[in-house]
PDB file of C-alpha atoms in Angstrom:
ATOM      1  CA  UNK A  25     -42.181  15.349  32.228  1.00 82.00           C
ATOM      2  CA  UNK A  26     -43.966  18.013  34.632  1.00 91.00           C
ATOM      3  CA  UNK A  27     -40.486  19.922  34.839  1.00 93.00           C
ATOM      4  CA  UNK A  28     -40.410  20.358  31.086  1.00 96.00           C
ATOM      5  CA  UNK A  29     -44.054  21.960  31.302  1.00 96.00           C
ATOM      6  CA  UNK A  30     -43.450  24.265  34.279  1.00 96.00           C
ATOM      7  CA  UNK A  31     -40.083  25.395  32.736  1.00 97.00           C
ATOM      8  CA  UNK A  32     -41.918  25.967  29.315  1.00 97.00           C
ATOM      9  CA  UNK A  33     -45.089  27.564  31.416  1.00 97.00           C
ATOM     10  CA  UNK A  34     -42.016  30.252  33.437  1.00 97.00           C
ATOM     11  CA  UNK A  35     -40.672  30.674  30.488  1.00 97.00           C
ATOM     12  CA  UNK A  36     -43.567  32.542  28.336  1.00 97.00           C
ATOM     13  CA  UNK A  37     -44.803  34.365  31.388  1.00 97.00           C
ATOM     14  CA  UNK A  38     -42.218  35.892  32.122  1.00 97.00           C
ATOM     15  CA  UNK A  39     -41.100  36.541  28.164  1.00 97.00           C
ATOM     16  CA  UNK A  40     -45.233  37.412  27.782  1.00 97.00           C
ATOM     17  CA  UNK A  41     -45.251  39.477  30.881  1.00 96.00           C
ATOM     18  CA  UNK A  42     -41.453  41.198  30.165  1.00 95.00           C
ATOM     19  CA  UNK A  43     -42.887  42.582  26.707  1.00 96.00           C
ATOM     20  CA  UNK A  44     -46.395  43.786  27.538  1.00 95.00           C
ATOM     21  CA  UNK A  45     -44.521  45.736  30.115  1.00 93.00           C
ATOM     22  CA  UNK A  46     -41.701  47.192  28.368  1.00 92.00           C
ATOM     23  CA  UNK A  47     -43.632  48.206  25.803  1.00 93.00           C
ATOM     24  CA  UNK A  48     -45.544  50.329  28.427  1.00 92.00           C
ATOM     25  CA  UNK A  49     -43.520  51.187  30.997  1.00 93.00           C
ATOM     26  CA  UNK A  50     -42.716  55.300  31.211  1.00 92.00           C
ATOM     27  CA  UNK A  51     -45.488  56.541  28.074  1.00 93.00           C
ATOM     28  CA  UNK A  52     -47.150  59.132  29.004  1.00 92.00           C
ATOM     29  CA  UNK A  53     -50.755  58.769  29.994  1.00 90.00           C
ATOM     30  CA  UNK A  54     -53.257  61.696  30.223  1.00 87.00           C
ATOM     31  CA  UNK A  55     -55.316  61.829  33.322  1.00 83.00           C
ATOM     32  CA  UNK A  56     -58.846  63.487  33.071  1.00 72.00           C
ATOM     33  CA  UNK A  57     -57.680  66.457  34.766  1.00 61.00           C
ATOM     34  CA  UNK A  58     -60.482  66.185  37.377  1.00 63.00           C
ATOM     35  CA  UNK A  59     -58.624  64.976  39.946  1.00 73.00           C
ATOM     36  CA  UNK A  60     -55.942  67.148  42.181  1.00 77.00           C
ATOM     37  CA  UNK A  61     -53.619  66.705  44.671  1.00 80.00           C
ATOM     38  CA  UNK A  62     -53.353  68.256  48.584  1.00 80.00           C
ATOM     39  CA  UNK A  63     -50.219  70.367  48.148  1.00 80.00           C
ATOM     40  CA  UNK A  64     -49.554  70.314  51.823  1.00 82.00           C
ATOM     41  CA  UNK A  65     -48.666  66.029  51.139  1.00 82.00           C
ATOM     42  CA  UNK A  66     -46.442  67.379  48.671  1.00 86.00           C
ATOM     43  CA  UNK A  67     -42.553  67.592  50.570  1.00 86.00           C
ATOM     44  CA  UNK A  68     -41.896  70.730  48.320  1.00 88.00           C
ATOM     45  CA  UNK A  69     -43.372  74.280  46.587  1.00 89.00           C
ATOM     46  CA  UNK A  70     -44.826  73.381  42.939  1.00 90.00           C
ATOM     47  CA  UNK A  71     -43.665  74.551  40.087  1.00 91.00           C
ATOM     48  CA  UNK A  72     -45.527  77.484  38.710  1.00 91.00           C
ATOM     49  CA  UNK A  73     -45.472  75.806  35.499  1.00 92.00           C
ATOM     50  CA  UNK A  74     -45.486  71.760  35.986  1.00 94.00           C
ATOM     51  CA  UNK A  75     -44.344  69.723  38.819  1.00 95.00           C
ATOM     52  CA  UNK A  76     -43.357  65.825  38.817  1.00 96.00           C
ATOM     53  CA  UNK A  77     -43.996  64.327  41.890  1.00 95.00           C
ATOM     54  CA  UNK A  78     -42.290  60.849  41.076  1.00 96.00           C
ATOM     55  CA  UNK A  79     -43.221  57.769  44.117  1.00 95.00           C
ATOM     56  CA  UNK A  80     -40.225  56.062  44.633  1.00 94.00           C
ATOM     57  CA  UNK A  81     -39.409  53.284  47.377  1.00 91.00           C
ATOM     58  CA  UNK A  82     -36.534  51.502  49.498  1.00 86.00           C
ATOM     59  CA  UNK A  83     -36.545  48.246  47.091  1.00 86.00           C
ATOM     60  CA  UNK A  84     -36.545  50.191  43.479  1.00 88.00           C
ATOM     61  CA  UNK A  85     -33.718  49.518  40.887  1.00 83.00           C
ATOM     62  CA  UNK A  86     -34.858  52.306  38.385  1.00 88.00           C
ATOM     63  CA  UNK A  87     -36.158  55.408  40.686  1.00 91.00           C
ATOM     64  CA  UNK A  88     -32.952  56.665  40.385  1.00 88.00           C
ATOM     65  CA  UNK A  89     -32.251  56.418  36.680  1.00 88.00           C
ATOM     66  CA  UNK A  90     -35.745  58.127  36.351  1.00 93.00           C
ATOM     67  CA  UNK A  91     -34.679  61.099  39.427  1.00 94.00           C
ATOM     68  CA  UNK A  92     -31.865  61.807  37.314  1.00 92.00           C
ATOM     69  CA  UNK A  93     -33.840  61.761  34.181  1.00 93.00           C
ATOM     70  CA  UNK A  94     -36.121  64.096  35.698  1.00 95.00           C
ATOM     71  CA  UNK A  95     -33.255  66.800  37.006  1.00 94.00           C
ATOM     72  CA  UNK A  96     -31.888  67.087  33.861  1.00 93.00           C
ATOM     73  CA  UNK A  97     -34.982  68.180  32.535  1.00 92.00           C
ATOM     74  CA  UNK A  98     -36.051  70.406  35.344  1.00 92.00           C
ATOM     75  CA  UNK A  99     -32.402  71.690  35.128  1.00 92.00           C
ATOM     76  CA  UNK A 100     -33.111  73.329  31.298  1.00 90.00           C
ATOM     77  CA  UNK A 101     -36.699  74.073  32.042  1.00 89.00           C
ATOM     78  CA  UNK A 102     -37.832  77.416  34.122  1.00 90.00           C
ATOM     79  CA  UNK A 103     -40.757  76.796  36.782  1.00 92.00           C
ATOM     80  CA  UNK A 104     -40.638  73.378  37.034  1.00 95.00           C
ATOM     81  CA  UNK A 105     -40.309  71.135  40.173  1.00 94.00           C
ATOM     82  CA  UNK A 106     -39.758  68.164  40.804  1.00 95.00           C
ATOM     83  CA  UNK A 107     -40.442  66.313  44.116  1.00 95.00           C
ATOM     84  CA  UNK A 108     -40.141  62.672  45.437  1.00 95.00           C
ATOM     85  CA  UNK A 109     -41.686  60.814  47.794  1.00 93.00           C
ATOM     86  CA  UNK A 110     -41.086  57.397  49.492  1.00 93.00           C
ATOM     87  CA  UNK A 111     -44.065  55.464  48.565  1.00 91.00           C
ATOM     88  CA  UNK A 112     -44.286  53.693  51.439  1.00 89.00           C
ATOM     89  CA  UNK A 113     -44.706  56.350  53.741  1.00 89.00           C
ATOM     90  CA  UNK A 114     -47.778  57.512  51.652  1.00 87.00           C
ATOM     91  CA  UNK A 115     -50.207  54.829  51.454  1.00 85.00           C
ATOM     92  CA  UNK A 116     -53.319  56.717  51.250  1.00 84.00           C
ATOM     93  CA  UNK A 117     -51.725  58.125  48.260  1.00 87.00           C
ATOM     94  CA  UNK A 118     -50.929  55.103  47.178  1.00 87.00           C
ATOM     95  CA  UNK A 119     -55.003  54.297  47.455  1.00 84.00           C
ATOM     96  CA  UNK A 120     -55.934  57.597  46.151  1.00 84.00           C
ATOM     97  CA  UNK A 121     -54.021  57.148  42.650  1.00 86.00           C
ATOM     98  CA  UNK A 122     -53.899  53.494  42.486  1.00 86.00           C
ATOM     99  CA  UNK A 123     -50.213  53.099  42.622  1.00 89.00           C
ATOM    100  CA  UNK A 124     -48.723  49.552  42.797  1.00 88.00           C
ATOM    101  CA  UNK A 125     -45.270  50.430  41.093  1.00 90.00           C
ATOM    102  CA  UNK A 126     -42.133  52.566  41.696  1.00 91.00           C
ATOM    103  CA  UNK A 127     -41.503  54.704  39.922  1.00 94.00           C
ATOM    104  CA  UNK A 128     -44.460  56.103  39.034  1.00 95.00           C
ATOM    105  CA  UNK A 129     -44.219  60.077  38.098  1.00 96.00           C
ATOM    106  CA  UNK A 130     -47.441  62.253  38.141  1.00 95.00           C
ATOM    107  CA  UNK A 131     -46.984  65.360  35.627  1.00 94.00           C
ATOM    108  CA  UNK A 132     -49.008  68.417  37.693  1.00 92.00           C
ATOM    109  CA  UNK A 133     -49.703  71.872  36.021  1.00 89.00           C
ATOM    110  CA  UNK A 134     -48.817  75.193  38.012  1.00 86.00           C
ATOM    111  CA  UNK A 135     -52.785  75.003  38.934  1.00 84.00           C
ATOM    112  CA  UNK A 136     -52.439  71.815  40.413  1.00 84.00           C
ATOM    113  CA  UNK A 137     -54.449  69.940  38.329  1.00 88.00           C
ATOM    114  CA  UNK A 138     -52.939  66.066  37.357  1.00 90.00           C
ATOM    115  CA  UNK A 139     -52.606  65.840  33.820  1.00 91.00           C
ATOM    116  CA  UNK A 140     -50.689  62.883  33.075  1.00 92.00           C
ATOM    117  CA  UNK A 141     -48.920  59.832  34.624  1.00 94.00           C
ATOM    118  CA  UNK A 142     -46.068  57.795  33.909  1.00 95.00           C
ATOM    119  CA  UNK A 143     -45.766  53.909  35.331  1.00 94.00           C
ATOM    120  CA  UNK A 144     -42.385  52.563  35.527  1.00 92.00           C
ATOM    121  CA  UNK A 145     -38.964  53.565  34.763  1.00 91.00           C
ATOM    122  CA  UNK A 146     -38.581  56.313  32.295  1.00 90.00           C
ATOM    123  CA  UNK A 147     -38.349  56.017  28.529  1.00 88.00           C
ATOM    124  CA  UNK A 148     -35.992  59.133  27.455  1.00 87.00           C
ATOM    125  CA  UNK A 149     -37.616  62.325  25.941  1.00 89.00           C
ATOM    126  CA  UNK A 150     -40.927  61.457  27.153  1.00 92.00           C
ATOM    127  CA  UNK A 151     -41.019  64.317  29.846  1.00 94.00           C
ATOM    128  CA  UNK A 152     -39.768  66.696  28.114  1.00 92.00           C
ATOM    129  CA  UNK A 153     -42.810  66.154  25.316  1.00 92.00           C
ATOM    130  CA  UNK A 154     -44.857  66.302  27.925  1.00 93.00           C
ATOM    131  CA  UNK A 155     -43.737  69.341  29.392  1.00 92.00           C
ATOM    132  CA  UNK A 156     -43.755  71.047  25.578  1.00 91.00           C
ATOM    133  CA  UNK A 157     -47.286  69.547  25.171  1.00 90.00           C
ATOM    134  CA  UNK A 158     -48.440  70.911  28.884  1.00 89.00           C
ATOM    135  CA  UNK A 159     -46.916  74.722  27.966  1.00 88.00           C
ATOM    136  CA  UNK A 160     -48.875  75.401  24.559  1.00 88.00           C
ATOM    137  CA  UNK A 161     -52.038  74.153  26.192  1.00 82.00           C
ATOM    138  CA  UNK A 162     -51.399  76.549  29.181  1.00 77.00           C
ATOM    139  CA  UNK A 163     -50.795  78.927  26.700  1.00 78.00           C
ATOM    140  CA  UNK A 164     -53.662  78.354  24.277  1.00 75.00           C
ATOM    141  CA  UNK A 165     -56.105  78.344  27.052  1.00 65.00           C
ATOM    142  CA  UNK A 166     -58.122  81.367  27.740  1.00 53.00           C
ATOM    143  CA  UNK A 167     -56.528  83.337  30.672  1.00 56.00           C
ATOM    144  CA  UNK A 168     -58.735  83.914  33.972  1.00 50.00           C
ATOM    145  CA  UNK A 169     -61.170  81.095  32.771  1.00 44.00           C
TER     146      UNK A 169
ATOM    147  CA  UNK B   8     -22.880  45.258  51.923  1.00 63.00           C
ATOM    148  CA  UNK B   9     -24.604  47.911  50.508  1.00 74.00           C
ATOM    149  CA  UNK B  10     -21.917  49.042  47.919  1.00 81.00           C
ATOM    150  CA  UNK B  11     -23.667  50.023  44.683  1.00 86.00           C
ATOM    151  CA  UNK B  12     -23.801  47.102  42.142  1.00 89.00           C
ATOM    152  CA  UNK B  13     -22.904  46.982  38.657  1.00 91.00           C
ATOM    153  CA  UNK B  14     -26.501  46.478  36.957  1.00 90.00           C
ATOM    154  CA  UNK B  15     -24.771  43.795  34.621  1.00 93.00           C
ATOM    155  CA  UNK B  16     -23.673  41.510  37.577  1.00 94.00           C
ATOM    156  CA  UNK B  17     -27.078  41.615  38.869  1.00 93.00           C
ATOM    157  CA  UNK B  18     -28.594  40.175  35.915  1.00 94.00           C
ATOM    158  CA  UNK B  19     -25.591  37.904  35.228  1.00 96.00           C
ATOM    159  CA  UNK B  20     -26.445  36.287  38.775  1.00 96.00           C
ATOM    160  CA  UNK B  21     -30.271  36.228  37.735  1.00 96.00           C
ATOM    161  CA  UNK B  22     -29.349  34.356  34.624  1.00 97.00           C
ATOM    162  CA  UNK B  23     -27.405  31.260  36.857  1.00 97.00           C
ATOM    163  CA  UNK B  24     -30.070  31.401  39.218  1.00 97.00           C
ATOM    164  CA  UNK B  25     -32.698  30.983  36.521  1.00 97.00           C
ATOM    165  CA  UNK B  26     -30.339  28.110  35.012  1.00 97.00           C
ATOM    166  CA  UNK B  27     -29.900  25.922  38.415  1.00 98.00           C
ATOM    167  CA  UNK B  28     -33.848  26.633  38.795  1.00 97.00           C
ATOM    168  CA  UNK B  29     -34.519  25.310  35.247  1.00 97.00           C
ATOM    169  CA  UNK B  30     -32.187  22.192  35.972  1.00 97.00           C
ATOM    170  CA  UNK B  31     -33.687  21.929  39.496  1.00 97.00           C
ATOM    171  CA  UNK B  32     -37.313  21.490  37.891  1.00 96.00           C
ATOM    172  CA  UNK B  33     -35.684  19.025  34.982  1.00 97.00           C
ATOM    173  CA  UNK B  34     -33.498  16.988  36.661  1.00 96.00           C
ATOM    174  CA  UNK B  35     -34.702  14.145  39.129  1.00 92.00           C
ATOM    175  CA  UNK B  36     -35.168  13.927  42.623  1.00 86.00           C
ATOM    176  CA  UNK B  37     -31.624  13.592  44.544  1.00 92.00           C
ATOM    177  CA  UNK B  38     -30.340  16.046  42.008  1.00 96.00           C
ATOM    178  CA  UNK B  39     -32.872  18.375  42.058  1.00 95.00           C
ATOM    179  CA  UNK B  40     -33.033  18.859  45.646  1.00 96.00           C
ATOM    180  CA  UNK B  41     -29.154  19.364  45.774  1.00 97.00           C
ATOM    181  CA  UNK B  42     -29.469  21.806  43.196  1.00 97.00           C
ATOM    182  CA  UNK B  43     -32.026  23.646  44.769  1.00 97.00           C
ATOM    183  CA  UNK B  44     -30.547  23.132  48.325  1.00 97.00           C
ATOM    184  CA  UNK B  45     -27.256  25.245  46.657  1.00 98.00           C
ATOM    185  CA  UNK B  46     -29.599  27.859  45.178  1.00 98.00           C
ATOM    186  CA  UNK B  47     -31.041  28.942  48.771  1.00 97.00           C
ATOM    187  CA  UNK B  48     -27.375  28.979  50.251  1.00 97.00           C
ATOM    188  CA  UNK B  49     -27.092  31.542  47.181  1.00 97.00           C
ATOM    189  CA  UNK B  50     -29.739  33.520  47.747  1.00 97.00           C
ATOM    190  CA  UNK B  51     -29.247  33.256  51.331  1.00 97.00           C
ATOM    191  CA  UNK B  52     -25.687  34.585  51.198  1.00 97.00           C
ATOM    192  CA  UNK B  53     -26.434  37.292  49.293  1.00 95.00           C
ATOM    193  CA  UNK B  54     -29.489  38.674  51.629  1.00 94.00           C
ATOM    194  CA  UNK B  55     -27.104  38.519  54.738  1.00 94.00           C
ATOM    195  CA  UNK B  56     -24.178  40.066  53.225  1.00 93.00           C
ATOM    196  CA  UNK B  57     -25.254  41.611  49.823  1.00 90.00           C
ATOM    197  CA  UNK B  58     -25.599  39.706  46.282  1.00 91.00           C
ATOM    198  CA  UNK B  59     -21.660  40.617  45.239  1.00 89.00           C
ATOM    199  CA  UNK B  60     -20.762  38.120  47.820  1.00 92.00           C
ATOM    200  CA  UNK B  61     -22.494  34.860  46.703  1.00 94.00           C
ATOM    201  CA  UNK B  62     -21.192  32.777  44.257  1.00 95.00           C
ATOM    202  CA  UNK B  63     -22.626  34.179  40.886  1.00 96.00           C
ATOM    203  CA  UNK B  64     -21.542  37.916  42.228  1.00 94.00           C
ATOM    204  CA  UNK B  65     -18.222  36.472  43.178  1.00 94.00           C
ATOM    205  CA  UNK B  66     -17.599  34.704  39.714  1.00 95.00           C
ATOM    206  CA  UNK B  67     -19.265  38.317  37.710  1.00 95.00           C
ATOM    207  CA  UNK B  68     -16.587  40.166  39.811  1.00 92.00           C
ATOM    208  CA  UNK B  69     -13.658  38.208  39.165  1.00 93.00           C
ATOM    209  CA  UNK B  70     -14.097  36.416  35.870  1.00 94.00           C
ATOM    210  CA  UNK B  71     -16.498  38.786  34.408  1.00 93.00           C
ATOM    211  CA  UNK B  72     -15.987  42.400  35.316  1.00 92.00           C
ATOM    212  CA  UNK B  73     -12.286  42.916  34.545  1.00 93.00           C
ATOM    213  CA  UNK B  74     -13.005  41.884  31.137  1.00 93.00           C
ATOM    214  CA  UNK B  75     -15.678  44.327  30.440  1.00 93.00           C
ATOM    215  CA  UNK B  76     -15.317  48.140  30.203  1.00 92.00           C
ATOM    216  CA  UNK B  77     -16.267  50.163  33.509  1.00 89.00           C
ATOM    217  CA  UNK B  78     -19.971  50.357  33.989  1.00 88.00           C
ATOM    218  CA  UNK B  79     -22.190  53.576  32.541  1.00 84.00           C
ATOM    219  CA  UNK B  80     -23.689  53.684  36.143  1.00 82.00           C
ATOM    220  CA  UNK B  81     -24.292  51.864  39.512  1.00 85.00           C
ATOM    221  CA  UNK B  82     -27.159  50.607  41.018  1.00 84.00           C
ATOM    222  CA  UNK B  83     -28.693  50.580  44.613  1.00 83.00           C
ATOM    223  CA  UNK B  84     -27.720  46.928  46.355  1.00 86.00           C
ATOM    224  CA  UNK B  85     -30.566  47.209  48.961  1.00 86.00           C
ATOM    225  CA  UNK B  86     -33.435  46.102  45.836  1.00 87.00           C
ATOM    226  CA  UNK B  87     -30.966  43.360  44.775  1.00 88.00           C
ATOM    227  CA  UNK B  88     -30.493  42.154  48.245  1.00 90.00           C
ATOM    228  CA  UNK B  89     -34.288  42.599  49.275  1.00 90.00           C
ATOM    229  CA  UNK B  90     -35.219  40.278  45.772  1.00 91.00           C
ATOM    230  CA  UNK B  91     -32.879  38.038  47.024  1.00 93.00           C
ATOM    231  CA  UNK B  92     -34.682  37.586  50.184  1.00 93.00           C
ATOM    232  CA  UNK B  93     -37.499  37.179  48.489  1.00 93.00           C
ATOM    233  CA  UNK B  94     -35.881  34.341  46.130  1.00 95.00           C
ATOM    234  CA  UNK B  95     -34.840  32.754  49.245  1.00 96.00           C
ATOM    235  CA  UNK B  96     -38.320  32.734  50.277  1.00 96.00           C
ATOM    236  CA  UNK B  97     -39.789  30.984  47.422  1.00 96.00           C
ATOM    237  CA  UNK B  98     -36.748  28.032  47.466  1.00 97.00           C
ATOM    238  CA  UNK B  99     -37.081  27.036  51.131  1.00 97.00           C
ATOM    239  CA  UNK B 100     -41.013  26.794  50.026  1.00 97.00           C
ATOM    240  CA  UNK B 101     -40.040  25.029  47.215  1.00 97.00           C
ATOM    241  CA  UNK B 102     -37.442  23.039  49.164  1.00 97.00           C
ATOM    242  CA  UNK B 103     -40.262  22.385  52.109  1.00 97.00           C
ATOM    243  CA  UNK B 104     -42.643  21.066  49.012  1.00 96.00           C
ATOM    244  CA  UNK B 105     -39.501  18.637  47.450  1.00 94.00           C
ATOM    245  CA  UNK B 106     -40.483  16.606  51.122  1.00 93.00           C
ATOM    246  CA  UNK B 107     -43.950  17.460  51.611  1.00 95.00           C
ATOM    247  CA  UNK B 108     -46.346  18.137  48.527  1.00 95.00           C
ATOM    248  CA  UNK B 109     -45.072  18.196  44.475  1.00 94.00           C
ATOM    249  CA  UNK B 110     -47.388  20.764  43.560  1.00 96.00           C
ATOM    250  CA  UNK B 111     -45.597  23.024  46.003  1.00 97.00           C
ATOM    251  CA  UNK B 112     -42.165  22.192  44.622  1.00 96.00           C
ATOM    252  CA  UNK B 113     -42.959  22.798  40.976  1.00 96.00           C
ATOM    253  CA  UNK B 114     -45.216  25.853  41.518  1.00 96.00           C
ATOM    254  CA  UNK B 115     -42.318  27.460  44.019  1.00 97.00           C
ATOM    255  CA  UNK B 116     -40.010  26.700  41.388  1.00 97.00           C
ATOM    256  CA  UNK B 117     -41.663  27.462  38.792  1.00 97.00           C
ATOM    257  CA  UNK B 118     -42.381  31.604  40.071  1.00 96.00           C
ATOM    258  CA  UNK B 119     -39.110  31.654  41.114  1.00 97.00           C
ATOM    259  CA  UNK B 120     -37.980  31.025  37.858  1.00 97.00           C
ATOM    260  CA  UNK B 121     -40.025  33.114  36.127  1.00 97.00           C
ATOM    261  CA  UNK B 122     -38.686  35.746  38.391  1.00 96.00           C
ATOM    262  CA  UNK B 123     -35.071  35.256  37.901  1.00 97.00           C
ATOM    263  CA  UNK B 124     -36.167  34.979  34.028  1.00 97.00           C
ATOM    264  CA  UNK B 125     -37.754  38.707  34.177  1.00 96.00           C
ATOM    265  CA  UNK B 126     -34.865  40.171  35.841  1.00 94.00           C
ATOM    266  CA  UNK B 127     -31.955  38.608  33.830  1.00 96.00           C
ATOM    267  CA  UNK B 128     -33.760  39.011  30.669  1.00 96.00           C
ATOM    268  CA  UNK B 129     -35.482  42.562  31.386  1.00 93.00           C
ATOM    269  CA  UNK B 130     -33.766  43.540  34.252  1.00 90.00           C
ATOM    270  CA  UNK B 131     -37.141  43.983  36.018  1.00 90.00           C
ATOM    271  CA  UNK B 132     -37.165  42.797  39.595  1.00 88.00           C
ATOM    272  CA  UNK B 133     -40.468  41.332  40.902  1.00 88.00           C
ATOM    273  CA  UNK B 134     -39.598  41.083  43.954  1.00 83.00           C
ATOM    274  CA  UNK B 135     -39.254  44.639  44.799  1.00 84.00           C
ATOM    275  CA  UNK B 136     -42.461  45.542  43.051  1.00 84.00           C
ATOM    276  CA  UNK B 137     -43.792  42.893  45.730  1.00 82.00           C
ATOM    277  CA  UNK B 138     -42.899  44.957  48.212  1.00 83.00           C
ATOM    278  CA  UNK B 139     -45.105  47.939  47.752  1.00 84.00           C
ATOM    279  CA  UNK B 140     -48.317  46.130  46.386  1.00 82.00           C
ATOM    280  CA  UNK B 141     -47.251  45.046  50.348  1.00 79.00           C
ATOM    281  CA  UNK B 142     -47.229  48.316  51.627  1.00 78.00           C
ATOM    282  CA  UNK B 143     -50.384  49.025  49.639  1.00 76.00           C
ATOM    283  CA  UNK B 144     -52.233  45.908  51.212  1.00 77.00           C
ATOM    284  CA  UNK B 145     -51.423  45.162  54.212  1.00 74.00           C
ATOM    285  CA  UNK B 146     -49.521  48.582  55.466  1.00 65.00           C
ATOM    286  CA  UNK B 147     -46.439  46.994  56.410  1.00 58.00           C
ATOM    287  CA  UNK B 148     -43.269  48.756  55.659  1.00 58.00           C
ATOM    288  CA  UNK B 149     -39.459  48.558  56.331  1.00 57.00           C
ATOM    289  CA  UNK B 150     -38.486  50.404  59.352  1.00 52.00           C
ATOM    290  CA  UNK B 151     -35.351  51.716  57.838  1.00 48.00           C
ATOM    291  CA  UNK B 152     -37.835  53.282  54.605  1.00 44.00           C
ATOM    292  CA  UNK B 153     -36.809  56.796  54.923  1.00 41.00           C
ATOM    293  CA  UNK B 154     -36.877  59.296  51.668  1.00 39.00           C
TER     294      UNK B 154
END
């Protein structure tokens, strides 16, 4: 009788647990825009416009889907970067942002300011709102502020 | 070993994992522990030479896979192979509590279930998230990790 309860108990966590993180995984989520990041961690130049800097690691199915996701919309998009980094090897980023998945994809502006973050693999068209979002702020905003 | 994996294998061999789990948990004892017994051989097979070679990757490949058209994209074999360690792991535990302690057994089986569950139904694998919240923690890492 136990069995039936454990299987029953597996069964809706995982189905429970599955959903709540499907329907979260890769949506966009603004950051306060207080916090920045050292450029010299960074393995690349940013973007004068936007960088992702996506975390990726050894054991991770869907940091590639999401890389490629990403150069295809660097590829149409003038100053834009986009750098990766094995998570692993950064664990005082890790700390710093609170990371516990792969991918994870910070969206930077050409200041260097975070704006937004994206946990898990990506949904499609979500950076490239993001990006349209980030370039009429940039351009609303009062210059030399 | 490494040879990129067709992502519908991998959950294929999640979903018979998940099914000799569920029948290792419902079944009694002397069936049970053969069942589970033949689910760490899997698991163990397909951390030592990749998850296409075990049985459930050998059946997707030749039952499965010529019947279907070719796949939309590959996918890494080292986060397979790595959650397959890490199944491995939670059956020899599960295994050790069959002979030692019942709460072991079904709680063992039980996660490892749920695991196999997430990753043939959502093609999420727990076991690799595992792995950094292990970096994060405890600052171990894989000395082959290079980006």
């Amino acid at each position: 009788m136990t069995g039936w309860w454990v299987v029953l108990a597996a069964l809706t966590t995982a189905l429970a647990f599955g959903w709540f993180r499907r329907s979260r995984d890769g949506v966009a989520r603004a950051l306060g825009g207080e916090s920045v990041i050292r450029p010299e961690v960074l393995p690349g130049p940013l973007g004068s416009t936007a960088t992702f800097v996506q975390f990726s690691s050894e054991f991770c199915a869907p940091c590639r889907s999401t890389a490629r996701e990403l150069e295809r919309v660097i590829d149409t998009q003038p100053g834009v970067a986009h750098l990766e980094l094995d998570a692993a090897a950064h664990p005082e980023l890790l700390r710093q942002f609170g990371i516990s998945r792969t991918p994870t994809v910070l969206l930077i502006d050409g200041a260097g300011v975070l704006r937004e973050r994206f946990n898990g693999p990506s949904k499609p068209g979500t950076f490239g709102q993001s990006l349209a979002q980030l370039r009429t702020q940039t351009s609303n905003a009062t210059p030399g502020r | 070993m490494n040879s990129p994996l067709d992502p519908r294998g991998v959950r294929f061999s999640a979903a018979l994992s998940a099914t000799t789990l569920a029948l290792a948990l419902l079944l009694d004892r002397p069936l049970a522990v053969v069942l589970l017994t033949f689910q760490g051989l899997v698991f163990a097979i397909g951390t030592a030479l990749g998850p296409g070679w075990q049985p459930y990757g050998w059946l997707f490949r030749t039952l499965i896979r010529p019947r279907l058209d070719a796949p939309s994209q590959l996918e890494d074999a080292r986060p397979a192979r790595f959650a397959q360690g890490v199944g491995l792991a939670f059956t020899l535990l599960a295994l050790l509590g069959a002979w030692v302690n019942p709460v072991v057994f079904w709680f063992a089986t039980g996660l490892a279930l749920a695991a196999t569950l997430l990753n043939a139904v959502f093609g999420f694998c727990l076991g690799c998230e595992m792995y950094l919240l292990g970096v994060r923690w405890f600052g171990v890492r894989s000395n082959k990790a290079q980006s």
